[in-house]
Coordinates of C-alpha atoms in Angstrom, one line a residue:
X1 CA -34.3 47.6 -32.5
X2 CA -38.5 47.6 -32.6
X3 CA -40.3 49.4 -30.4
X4 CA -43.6 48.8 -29.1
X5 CA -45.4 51.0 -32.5
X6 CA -43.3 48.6 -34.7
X7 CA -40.0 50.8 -35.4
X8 CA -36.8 49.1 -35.9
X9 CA -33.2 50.8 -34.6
X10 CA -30.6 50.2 -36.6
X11 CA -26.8 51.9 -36.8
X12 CA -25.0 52.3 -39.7
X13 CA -20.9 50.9 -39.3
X14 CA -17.5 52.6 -40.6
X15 CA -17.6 50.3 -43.7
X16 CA -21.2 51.3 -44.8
X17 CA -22.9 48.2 -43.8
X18 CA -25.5 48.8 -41.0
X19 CA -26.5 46.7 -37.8
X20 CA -30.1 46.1 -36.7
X21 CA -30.4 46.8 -32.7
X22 CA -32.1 44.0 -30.5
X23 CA -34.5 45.1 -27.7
X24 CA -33.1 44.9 -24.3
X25 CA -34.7 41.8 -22.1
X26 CA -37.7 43.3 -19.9
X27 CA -36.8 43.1 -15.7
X28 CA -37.6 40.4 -14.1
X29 CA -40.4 40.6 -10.9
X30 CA -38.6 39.4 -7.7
X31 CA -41.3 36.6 -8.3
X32 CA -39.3 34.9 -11.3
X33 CA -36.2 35.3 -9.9
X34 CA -37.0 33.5 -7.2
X35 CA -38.3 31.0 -9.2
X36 CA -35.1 30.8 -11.9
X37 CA -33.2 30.1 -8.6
X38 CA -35.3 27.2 -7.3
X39 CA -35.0 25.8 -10.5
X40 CA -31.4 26.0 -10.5
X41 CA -30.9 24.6 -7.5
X42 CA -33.2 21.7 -8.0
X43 CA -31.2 21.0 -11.2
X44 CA -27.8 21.0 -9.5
X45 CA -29.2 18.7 -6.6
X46 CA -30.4 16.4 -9.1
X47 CA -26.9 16.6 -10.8
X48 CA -24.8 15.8 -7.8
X49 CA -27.6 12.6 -7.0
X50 CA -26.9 11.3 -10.0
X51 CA -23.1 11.7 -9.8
X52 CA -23.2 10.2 -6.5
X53 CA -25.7 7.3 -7.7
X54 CA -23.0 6.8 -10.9
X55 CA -19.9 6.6 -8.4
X56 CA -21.5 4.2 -6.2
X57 CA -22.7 2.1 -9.4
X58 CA -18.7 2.0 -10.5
X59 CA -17.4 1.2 -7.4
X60 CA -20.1 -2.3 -7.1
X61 CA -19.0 -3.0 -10.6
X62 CA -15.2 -2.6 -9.6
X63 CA -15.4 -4.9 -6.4
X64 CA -18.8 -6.4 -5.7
X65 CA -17.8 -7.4 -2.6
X66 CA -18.5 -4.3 -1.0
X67 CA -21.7 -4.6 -2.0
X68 CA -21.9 -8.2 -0.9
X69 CA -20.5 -6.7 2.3
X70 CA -23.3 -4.7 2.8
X71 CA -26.1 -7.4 2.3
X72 CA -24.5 -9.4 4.9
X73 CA -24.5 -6.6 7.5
X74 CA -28.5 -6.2 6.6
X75 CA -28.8 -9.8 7.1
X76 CA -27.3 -10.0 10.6
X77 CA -28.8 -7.0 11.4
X78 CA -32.3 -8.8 10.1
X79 CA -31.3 -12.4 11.6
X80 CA -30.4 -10.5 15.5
X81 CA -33.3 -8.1 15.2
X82 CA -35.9 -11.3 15.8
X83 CA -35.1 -11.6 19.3
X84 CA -36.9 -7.9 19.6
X85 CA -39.5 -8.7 17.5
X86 CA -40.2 -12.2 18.5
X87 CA -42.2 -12.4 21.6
X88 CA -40.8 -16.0 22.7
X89 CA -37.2 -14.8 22.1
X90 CA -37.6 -11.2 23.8
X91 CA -38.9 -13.5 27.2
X92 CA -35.7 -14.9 26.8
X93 CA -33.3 -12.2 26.7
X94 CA -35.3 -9.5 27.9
X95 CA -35.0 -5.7 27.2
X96 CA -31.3 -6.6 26.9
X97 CA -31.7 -7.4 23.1
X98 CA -30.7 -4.0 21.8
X99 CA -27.2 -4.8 22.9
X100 CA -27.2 -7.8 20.2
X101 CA -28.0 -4.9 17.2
X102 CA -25.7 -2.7 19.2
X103 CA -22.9 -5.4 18.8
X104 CA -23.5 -6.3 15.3
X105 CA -23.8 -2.4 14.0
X106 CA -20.4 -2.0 15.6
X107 CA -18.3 -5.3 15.7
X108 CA -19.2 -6.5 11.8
X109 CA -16.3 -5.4 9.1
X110 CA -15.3 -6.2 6.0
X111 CA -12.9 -9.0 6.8
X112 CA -13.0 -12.2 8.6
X113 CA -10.4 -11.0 10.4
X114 CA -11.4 -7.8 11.0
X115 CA -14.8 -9.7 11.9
X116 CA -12.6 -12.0 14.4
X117 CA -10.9 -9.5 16.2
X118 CA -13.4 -7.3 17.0
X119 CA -16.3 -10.2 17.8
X120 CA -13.4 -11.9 20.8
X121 CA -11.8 -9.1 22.3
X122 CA -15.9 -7.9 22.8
X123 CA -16.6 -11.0 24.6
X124 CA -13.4 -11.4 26.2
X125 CA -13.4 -7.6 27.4
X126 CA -17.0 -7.9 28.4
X127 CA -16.9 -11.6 30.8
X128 CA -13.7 -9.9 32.2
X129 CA -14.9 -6.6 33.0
X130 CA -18.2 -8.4 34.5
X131 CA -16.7 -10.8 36.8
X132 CA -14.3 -8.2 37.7
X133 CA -17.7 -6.1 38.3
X134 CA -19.3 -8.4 40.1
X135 CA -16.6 -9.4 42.7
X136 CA -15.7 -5.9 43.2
X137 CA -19.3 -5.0 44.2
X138 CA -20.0 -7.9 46.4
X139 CA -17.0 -7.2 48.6
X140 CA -17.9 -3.9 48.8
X141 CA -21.5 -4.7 49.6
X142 CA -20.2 -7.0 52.4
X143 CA -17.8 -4.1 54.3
X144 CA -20.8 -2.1 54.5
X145 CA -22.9 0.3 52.7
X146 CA -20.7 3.4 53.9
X147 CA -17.9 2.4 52.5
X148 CA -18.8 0.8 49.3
X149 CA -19.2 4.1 46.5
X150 CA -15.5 4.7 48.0
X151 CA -14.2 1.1 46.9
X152 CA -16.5 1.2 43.6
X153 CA -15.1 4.6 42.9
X154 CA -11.4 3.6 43.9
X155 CA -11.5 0.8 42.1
X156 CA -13.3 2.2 38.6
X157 CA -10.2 4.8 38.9
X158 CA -7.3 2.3 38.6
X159 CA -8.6 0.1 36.3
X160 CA -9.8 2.8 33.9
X161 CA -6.2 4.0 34.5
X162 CA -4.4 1.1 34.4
X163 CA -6.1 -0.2 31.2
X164 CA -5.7 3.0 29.0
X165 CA -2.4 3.0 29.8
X166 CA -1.8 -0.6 28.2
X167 CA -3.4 0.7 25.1
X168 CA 0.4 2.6 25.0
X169 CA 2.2 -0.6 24.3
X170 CA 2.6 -1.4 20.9
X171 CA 1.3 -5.0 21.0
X172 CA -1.8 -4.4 23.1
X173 CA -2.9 -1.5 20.9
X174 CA -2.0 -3.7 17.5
X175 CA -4.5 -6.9 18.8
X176 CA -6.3 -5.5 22.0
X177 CA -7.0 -2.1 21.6
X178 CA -10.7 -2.4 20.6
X179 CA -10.7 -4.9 23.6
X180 CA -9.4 -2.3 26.2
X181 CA -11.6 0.0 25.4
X182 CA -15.0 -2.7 25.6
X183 CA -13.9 -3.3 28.9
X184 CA -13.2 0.1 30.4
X185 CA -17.0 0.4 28.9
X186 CA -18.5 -2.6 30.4
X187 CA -16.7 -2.2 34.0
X188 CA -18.3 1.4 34.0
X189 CA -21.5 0.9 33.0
X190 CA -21.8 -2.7 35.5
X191 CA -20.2 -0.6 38.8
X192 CA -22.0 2.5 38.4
X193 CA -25.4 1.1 37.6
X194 CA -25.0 -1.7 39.9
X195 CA -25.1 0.6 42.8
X196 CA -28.8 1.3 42.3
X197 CA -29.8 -2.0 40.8
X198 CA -30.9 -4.2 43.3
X199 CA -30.4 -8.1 40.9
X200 CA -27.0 -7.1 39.5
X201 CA -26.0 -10.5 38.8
X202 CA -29.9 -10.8 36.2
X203 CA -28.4 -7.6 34.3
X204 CA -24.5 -8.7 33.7
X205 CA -25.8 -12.2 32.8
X206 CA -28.4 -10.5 30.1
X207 CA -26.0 -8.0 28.4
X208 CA -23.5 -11.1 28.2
X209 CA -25.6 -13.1 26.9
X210 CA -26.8 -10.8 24.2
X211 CA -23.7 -9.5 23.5
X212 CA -22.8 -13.1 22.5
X213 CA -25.7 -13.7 20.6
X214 CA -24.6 -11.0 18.3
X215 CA -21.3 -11.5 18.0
X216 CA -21.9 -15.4 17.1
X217 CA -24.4 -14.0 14.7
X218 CA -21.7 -12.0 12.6
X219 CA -19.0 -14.7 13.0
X220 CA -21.4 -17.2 11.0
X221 CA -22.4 -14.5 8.5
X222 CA -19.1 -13.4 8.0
X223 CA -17.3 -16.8 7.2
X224 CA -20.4 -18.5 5.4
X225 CA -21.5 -16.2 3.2
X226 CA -18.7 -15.3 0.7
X227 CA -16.0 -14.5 3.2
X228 CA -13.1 -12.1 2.4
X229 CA -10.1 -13.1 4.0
X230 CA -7.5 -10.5 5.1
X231 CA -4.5 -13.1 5.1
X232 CA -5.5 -13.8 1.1
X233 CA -5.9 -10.0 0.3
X234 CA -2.6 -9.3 1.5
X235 CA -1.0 -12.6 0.2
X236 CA -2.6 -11.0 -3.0
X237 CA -1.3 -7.8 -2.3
X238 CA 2.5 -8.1 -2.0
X239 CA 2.7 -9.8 -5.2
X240 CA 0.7 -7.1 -7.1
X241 CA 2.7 -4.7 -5.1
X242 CA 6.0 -6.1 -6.7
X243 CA 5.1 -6.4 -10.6
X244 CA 4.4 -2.5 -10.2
X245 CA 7.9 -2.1 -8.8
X246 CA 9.5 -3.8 -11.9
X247 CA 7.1 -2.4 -14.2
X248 CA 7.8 1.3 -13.0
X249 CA 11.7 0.5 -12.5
X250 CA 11.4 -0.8 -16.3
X251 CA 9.7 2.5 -17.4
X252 CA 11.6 5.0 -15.4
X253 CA 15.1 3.9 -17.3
X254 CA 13.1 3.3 -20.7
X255 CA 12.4 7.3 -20.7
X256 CA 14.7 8.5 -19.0
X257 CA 16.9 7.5 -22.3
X258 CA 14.1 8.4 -24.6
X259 CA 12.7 4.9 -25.4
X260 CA 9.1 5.7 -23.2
X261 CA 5.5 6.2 -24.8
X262 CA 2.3 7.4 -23.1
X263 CA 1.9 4.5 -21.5
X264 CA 4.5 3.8 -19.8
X265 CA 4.7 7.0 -18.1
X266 CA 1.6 6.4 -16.4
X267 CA 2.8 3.0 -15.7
X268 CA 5.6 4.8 -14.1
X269 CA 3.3 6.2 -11.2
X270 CA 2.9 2.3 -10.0
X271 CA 5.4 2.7 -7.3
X272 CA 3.4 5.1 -5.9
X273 CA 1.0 2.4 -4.4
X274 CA 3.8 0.3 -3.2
X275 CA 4.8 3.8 -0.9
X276 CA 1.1 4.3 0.3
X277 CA 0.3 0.3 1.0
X278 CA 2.2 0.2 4.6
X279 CA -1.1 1.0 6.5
X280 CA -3.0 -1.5 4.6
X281 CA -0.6 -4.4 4.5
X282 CA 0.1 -4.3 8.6
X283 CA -3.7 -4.0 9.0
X284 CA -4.4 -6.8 6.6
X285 CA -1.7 -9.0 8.8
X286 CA -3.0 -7.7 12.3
X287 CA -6.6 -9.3 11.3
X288 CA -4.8 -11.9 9.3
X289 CA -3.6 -13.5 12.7
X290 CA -7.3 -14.0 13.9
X291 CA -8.3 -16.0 11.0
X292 CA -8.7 -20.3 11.4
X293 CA -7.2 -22.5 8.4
X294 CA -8.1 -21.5 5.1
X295 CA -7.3 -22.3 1.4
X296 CA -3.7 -22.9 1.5
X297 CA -2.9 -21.0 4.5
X298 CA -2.7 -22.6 7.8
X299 CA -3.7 -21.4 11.8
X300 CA 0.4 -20.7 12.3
X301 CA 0.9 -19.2 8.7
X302 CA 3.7 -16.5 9.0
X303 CA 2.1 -13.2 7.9
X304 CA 5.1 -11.7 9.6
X305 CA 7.2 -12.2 6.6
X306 CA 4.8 -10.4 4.1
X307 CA 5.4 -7.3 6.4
X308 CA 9.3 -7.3 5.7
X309 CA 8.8 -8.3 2.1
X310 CA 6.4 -5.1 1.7
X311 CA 9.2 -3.4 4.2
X312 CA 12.1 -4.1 1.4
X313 CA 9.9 -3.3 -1.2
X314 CA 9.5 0.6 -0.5
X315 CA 12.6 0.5 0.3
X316 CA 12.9 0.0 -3.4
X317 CA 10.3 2.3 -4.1
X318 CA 12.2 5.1 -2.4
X319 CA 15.1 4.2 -4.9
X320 CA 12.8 4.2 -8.2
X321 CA 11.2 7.8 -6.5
X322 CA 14.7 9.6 -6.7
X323 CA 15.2 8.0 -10.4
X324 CA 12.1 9.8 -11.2
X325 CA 13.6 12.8 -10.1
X326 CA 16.4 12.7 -12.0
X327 CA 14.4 12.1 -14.7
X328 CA 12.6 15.4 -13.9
X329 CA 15.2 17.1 -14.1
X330 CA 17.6 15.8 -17.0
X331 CA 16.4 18.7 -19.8
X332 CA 16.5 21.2 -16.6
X333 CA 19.4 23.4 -16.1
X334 CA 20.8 23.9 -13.1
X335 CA 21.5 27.3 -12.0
X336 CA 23.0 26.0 -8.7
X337 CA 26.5 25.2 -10.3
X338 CA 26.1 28.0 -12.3
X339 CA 28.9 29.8 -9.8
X340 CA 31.1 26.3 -9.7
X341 CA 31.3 26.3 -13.9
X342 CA 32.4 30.2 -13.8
X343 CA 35.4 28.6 -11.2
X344 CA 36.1 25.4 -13.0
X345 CA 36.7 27.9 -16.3
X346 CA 38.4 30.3 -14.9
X347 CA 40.5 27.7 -13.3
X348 CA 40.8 25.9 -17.4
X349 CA 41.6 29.1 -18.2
X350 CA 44.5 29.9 -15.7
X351 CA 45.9 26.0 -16.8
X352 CA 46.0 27.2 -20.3
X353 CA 48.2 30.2 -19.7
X354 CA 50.6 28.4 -18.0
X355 CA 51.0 25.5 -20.0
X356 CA 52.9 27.2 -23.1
X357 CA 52.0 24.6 -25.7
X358 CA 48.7 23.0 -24.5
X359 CA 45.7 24.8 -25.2
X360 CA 42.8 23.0 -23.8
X361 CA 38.8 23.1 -25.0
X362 CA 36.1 22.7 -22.9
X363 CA 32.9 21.1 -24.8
X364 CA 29.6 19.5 -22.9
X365 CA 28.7 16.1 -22.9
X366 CA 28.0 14.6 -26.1
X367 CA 25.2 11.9 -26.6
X368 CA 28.0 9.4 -27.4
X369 CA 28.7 9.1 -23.6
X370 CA 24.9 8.8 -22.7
X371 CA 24.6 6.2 -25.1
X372 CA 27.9 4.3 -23.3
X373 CA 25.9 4.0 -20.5
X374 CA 22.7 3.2 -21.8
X375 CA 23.0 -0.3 -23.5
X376 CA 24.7 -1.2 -19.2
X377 CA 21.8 1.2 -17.4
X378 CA 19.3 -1.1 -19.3
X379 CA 20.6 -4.4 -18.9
X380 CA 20.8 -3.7 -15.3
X381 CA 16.9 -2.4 -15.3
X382 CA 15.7 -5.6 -17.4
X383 CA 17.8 -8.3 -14.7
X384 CA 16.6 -6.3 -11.8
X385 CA 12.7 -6.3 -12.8
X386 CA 13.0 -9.6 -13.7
X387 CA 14.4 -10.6 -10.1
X388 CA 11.4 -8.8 -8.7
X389 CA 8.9 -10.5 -11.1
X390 CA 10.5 -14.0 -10.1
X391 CA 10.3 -12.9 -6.5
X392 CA 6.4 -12.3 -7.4
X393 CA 5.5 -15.3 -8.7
X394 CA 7.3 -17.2 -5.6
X395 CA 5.3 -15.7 -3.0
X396 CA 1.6 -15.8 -5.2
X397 CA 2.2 -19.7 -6.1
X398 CA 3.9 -20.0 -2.8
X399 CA 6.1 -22.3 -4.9
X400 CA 10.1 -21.8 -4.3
X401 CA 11.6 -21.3 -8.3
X402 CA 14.5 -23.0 -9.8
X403 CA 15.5 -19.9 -11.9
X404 CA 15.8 -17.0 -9.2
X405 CA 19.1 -18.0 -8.3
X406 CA 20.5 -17.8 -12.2
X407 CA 18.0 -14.2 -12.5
X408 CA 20.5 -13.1 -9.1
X409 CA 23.5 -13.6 -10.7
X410 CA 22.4 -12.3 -14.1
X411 CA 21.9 -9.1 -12.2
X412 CA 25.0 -9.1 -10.8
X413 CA 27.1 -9.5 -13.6
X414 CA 24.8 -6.5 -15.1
X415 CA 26.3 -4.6 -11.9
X416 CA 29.7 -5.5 -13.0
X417 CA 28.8 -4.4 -16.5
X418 CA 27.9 -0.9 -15.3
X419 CA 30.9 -0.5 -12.8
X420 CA 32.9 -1.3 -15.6
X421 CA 31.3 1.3 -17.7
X422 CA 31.6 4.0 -14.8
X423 CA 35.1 3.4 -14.9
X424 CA 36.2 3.8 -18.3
X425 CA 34.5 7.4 -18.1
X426 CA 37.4 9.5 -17.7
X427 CA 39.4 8.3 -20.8
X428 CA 36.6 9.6 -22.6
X429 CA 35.9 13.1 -20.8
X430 CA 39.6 13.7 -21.2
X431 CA 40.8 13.3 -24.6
X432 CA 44.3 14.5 -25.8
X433 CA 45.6 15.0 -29.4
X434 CA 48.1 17.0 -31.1
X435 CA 48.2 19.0 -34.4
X436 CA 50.8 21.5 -36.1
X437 CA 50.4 25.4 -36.3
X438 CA 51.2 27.2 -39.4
X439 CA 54.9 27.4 -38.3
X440 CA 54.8 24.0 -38.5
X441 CA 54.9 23.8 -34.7
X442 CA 53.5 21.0 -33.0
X443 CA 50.5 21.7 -30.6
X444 CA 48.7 20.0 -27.9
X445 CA 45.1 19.8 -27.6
X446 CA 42.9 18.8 -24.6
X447 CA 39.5 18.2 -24.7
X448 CA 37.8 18.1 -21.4
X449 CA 33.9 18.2 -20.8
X450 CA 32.8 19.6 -17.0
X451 CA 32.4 16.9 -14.5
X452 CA 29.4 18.8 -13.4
X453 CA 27.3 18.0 -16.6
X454 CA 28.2 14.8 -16.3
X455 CA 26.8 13.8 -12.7
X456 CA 23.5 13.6 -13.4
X457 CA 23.9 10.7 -15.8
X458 CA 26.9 9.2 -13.2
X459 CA 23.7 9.6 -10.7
X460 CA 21.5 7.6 -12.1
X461 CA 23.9 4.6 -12.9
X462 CA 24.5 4.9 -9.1
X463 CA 21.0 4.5 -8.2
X464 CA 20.4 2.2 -10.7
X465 CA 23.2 -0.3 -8.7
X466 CA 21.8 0.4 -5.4
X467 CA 18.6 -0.6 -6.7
X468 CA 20.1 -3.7 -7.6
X469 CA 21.8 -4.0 -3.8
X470 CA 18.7 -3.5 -2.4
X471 CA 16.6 -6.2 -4.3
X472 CA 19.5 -8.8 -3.6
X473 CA 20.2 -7.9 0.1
X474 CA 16.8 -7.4 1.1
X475 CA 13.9 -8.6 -1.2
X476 CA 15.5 -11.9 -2.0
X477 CA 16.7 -12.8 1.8
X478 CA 13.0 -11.9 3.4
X479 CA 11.1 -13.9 0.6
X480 CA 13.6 -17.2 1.3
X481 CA 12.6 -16.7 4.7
X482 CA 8.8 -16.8 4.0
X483 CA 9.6 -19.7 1.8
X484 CA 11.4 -21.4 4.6
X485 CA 8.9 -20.1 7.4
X486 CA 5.8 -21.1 5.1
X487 CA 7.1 -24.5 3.4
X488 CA 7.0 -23.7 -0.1
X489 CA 6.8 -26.0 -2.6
X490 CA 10.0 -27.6 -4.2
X491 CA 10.2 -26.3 -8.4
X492 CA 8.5 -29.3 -10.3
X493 CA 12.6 -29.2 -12.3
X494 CA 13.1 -30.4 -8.4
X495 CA 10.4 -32.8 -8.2
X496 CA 10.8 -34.6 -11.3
X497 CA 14.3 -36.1 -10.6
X498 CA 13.6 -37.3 -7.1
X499 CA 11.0 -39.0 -8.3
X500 CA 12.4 -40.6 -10.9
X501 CA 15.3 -41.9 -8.5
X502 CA 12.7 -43.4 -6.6
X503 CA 11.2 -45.1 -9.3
X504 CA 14.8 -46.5 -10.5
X505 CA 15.3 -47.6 -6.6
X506 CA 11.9 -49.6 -7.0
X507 CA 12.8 -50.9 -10.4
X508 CA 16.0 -52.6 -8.7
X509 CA 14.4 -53.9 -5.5
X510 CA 12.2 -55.7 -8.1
X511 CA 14.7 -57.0 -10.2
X512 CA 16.4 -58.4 -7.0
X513 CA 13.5 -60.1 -5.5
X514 CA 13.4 -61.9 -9.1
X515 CA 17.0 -62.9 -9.0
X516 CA 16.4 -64.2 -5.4
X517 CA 13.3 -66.0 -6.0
X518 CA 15.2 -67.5 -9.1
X519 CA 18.0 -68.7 -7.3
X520 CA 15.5 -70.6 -5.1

């Protein structure tokens, strides 16, 4: 270490060799530090703008719709805000204008749908709760001044009451909740300032009329300019929401017998989604039902169906979340049936002494009885995905198919396949054989393997055919109906024929007009 006249420190180690000392840093002046913190904190602003400005750059990349969302909001907003700055269209609504950007800033969403709903239950609410308004105040204004703040008040009470009361029942809050609400809003703000406003009737016919302006205004921008439609995402969604259930089913049997990769178990997380989509999928369909004719779907299209099809598939999903568990825990012991082996020994052991020639061994499960079950535990995982792949591409064509009724009973007969494997399990935990002593004395052998070390695997068929029960008993039945609700295409192996009967039935009526016009 050097000191100010130039003189180094050094210290000499336990193995001769000698280490130079380095000066200690000189204390900073409150000054610096203050300035060392500035600069830290301007750096780790900095950072977490740019993280921000990266994460909103991947999510436009992702789905640029959002984005697209947001220009048509600032459009609206641009297209309603005239009326303000205009002078010939602020004469013609008046100070009442804000309540157009008002509407769009709060009635405008992602969906057309969404868009719908919100833009018709504001009008409707708002010309109800006006009229309502209206008549309420002139009656009151005609039985005398005394008396009308006791009607107004009276009457703002039960029909604030009345109407957040209906926003209990399930149906009203599904499709009329945002309505409710506009009108307890309107009916409050018309009665109460209405008692001091002198040309009530000028103000109601102002905020309608505004109110309409801007919800027209986002109707337009919302179905011209690259709509999203909620009854296509979730027509998109159920399907997508199925090929994860088959690919995870597929992946949850692959390793839970060893055959999985990397890949597959993060493919195995897919059902996930299916469990976390219910929210989406009856929001998609609530909005879906305000939506005109579009693309292939009609005014009356059933999006009632798609909700049981996403119904039956988490019930699915439930099934492929306790497979996962078991595969959790296959390599695990289980220290619960630690006390039940001790017994079931004992008990072995107890047998044994009684029985004077039959000495019995108890061994654990060899892999030869996993593997029994494993060529039958796959088959049944391939038919099964397959169904729910078939069942995907019905509803996404919206085409009925001419092969899910041979994929059914494929799956079926991979049932069979498996209960008859179950079956045939205790011949091979118990297996008997006899061999001599050195007396020459003939001895009997048993060879039995715990039942408890064996459930796990016997658990996982099981689930593995209720899987399969649930797919055929649910999934199938709720996507004929939406076939048969929707009118699906007839399979082009369907088509085909009919119209080559056709074509033979025109063929004859031809030949026969020649042989009568011949015989003439």
């Amino acid at each position: 270490m050097a000191n100010k006249n130039g003189v180094e420190w050094s210290i000499r180690l336990g193995d001769g060799s000698s280490m130079a000392l380095e000066p200690e840093p000189e204390p900073k002046y409150g000054v610096m530090r203050l300035w060392d913190g500035l600069k830290g904190l301007v750096v780790r602003f900095v950072m977490r703008v740019w993280m921000f400005i990266k994460k909103a750059w991947n999510l436009g990349v992702d789905d640029p719709r959002k984005f697209l969302h947001s220009l048509k909001v600032g459009i609206a907003l641009m297209a309603v805000s005239l009326f303000y700055y205009m002078r010939p269209l602020y004469d013609g609504v008046g100070g009442s204008a804000i309540w157009a950007v008002m509407t769009v800033v709060v009635v405008f969403e992602y969906t057309v749908g969404g868009t719908l709903s919100k833009c018709l239950n504001r009008m409707f609410a708002t010309t109800l709760a006006g009229f309502l308004a209206l008549g309420i105040h002139w009656i009151a204004s005609h039985l005398g001044h005394e008396f009308e703040p006791y009607i107004m008040g009276i009457s703002l009470f039960l029909l604030a009451s009345a109407t957040t009361f209906s926003r209990f029942i399930p149906i009203v809050k599904a499709r009329f909740d945002y309505g409710c609400m506009i009108f307890i809003l309107t009916y409050s703000l018309v009665s109460v300032s209405g008692y001091r406003v002198d040309n009530l009737l000028r103000v109601a016919h102002e905020r309608l009329s505004t109110i309409i302006i801007g919800t027209c205004l986002c109707i337009i921008t919302s179905m011209l300019i690259f709509p999203v439609w909620a009854g296509l995402e979730l027509h998109l969604l159920i399907p997508r929401n199925m090929d994860k259930l088959a690919k995870s089913l597929d992946c949850c049997v692959a390793d839970y017998f060893g055959r999985g990769d990397e890949e597959s178990k993060k493919s195995l997380q897919g059902y996930k989604c299916v469990l976390n989509s219910k929210t989406s999928e009856e929001a998609m369909a609530n909005f879906a039902r305000w939506e005109p004719a579009h693309g292939r779907f009609n005014f009356r299209h059933p999006w009632k169906n798609y909700l049981k099809i996403g119904m039956s598939s988490r019930n699915c999903a439930y099934c492929i979340e306790t497979l996962t568990s078991c595969l959790a825990s296959k390599n695990k012991v289980n220290t619960n049936f630690s006390f039940i082996q001790i017994l079931s020994r004992f008990w072995y052991m107890k047998l044994e002494q009684k029985s004077k020639k039959a000495s019995i061994i108890i061994k654990q499960v060899p892999e030869s009885i996993k593997k029994h079950l494993e060529a039958a535990c796959m088959n049944l995982s391939t038919s099964s995905s397959n169904v729910i792949r078939e069942l995907a591409t019905v509803v996404s064509s919206m085409t009925r198919s001419a092969t899910i009724n041979m994929a059914v009973e494929d799956m079926k007969s991979a049932v069979l396949e498996l209960q008859n494997d179950l079956r045939s399990l205790p011949d091979l935990l118990i297996q008997p054989h006899e061999h001599k002593d050195e007396n020459k004395v003939a001895l009997s052998e048993m060879t039995i393997m715990p039942l408890i070390e064996i459930m796990p695997l016997v658990s996982f068929a099981s689930l593995l055919i209720e899987m399969a029960s649930r797919i055929e008993e649910n999934m199938v039945k709720t996507v004929e109906e939406l076939a048969e609700s929707a009118k699906f295409k007839q399979p082009e192996d369907e088509v085909k024929p009919k119209h080559n009967q056709t074509s033979n039935k025109i063929n004859a009526s031809k030949d026969e007009n020649i042989t009568v016009l011949q015989r003439v």
